[in-house]
């Protein structure tokens, strides 16, 4: 196809960014499976924002939104155009973001309705745990567990929950969350479209933080520690009507697949 792209890491979550106004969805889907990243961000012009993006998972499927992908895209656009603030048109709406001099990217993740609800799946899945479903741009299940799960457990339980009949037909991203401090949570996420655990998940971090706020007082800032050992920060406004996601972004060499 001859398309050029750049690679970025958002707290360990890797993406290829491609100037793709002339590429069809089918071409972008094929390219997303060839980049060796977690997804492809297909950049084009927008009449309502600074840029528009089509998001494709590593399996070629289309995604409505992606928090860390959005942060990588904003970093790319800000660097290329000399901006510190960028607005992005996505399938889930328009998002606004800022880039700091240290490479931290903050996205306003606020939605009018998170469609938040408790979930009960009986005794077959973590009967001692609290589970919540919500949509932070894409659907997420948050499972609070009392211990850190192994990679094998995240894959096995994550796959079963991702395809559970309750979440049919679109399925769900699955986050296993463990409090490791009053304001710090360790999170492992099994992602749709990757069909495996990701090193980090931005929309998942927001889902976990919002669910944690329902369980106990956590203040206005939560630290989400990812599998990559990166840290994503979720901030709330006083009335909790505004939610912001902040984390690091780095450009990768094209030979690199993952870096924090």
PDB file of N, CA and C in Angstrom, residues 10 12 14 16 21 34 59 73 88 94 104 134 156 165 186 208 211 220 237 241 250:
ATOM      1  N   UNK A  10       1.823   5.118  24.399  1.00  0.00           N
ATOM      2  CA  UNK A  10       1.106   5.844  25.443  1.00  0.00           C
ATOM      3  C   UNK A  10       1.077   4.996  26.688  1.00  0.00           C
ATOM      4  N   UNK A  12       2.898   2.537  27.355  1.00  0.00           N
ATOM      5  CA  UNK A  12       3.082   1.142  26.999  1.00  0.00           C
ATOM      6  C   UNK A  12       2.108   0.643  25.955  1.00  0.00           C
ATOM      7  N   UNK A  14       0.808   0.814  22.382  1.00  0.00           N
ATOM      8  CA  UNK A  14       1.492   1.291  21.184  1.00  0.00           C
ATOM      9  C   UNK A  14       0.543   1.485  20.006  1.00  0.00           C
ATOM     10  N   UNK A  16       0.282   3.134  15.696  1.00  0.00           N
ATOM     11  CA  UNK A  16       0.825   3.724  14.484  1.00  0.00           C
ATOM     12  C   UNK A  16      -0.101   4.861  14.064  1.00  0.00           C
ATOM     13  N   UNK A  21      -6.110  10.381   4.826  1.00  0.00           N
ATOM     14  CA  UNK A  21      -7.315  10.947   4.220  1.00  0.00           C
ATOM     15  C   UNK A  21      -7.703  10.214   2.944  1.00  0.00           C
ATOM     16  N   UNK A  34      -0.513  -4.816  10.121  1.00  0.00           N
ATOM     17  CA  UNK A  34       0.857  -4.957   9.646  1.00  0.00           C
ATOM     18  C   UNK A  34       1.871  -4.136  10.436  1.00  0.00           C
ATOM     19  N   UNK A  59      -6.405  -6.251  15.225  1.00  0.00           N
ATOM     20  CA  UNK A  59      -7.011  -7.342  14.455  1.00  0.00           C
ATOM     21  C   UNK A  59      -7.749  -6.835  13.222  1.00  0.00           C
ATOM     22  N   UNK A  73      -2.176  10.348  19.322  1.00  0.00           N
ATOM     23  CA  UNK A  73      -2.521  11.157  18.157  1.00  0.00           C
ATOM     24  C   UNK A  73      -2.337  12.637  18.445  1.00  0.00           C
ATOM     25  N   UNK A  88      -9.975  16.746  18.623  1.00  0.00           N
ATOM     26  CA  UNK A  88     -10.012  15.585  17.740  1.00  0.00           C
ATOM     27  C   UNK A  88     -11.447  15.099  17.575  1.00  0.00           C
ATOM     28  N   UNK A  94     -16.271  14.694  19.915  1.00  0.00           N
ATOM     29  CA  UNK A  94     -15.086  15.544  19.841  1.00  0.00           C
ATOM     30  C   UNK A  94     -14.414  15.608  21.210  1.00  0.00           C
ATOM     31  N   UNK A 104       3.708  14.986  28.625  1.00  0.00           N
ATOM     32  CA  UNK A 104       2.474  14.475  29.213  1.00  0.00           C
ATOM     33  C   UNK A 104       1.284  15.013  28.424  1.00  0.00           C
ATOM     34  N   UNK A 134     -19.672   0.202  32.368  1.00  0.00           N
ATOM     35  CA  UNK A 134     -19.859   1.587  31.961  1.00  0.00           C
ATOM     36  C   UNK A 134     -19.219   1.805  30.610  1.00  0.00           C
ATOM     37  N   UNK A 156      -7.282 -15.765  30.580  1.00  0.00           N
ATOM     38  CA  UNK A 156      -8.363 -16.754  30.643  1.00  0.00           C
ATOM     39  C   UNK A 156      -9.677 -16.144  31.121  1.00  0.00           C
ATOM     40  N   UNK A 165     -22.357 -13.846  27.485  1.00  0.00           N
ATOM     41  CA  UNK A 165     -23.652 -13.565  26.854  1.00  0.00           C
ATOM     42  C   UNK A 165     -24.261 -12.257  27.331  1.00  0.00           C
ATOM     43  N   UNK A 186      -3.858  -0.877  40.812  1.00  0.00           N
ATOM     44  CA  UNK A 186      -3.199  -1.672  39.787  1.00  0.00           C
ATOM     45  C   UNK A 186      -4.264  -2.246  38.878  1.00  0.00           C
ATOM     46  N   UNK A 208     -12.047   2.420  35.527  1.00  0.00           N
ATOM     47  CA  UNK A 208     -11.669   1.950  36.862  1.00  0.00           C
ATOM     48  C   UNK A 208     -11.774   3.080  37.886  1.00  0.00           C
ATOM     49  N   UNK A 211     -15.395   3.841  38.684  1.00  0.00           N
ATOM     50  CA  UNK A 211     -15.974   2.760  39.487  1.00  0.00           C
ATOM     51  C   UNK A 211     -15.442   2.798  40.911  1.00  0.00           C
ATOM     52  N   UNK A 220      -9.941  13.644  44.374  1.00  0.00           N
ATOM     53  CA  UNK A 220     -10.120  14.170  43.028  1.00  0.00           C
ATOM     54  C   UNK A 220      -9.045  13.703  42.062  1.00  0.00           C
ATOM     55  N   UNK A 237     -13.293  16.815  38.441  1.00  0.00           N
ATOM     56  CA  UNK A 237     -13.674  18.121  38.963  1.00  0.00           C
ATOM     57  C   UNK A 237     -14.385  17.920  40.297  1.00  0.00           C
ATOM     58  N   UNK A 241     -18.280  16.048  37.360  1.00  0.00           N
ATOM     59  CA  UNK A 241     -18.884  16.104  36.032  1.00  0.00           C
ATOM     60  C   UNK A 241     -17.828  16.184  34.930  1.00  0.00           C
ATOM     61  N   UNK A 250       5.544   8.739  24.046  1.00  0.00           N
ATOM     62  CA  UNK A 250       6.872   8.790  23.428  1.00  0.00           C
ATOM     63  C   UNK A 250       6.782   8.291  21.993  1.00  0.00           C
TER      64      UNK A 250
END
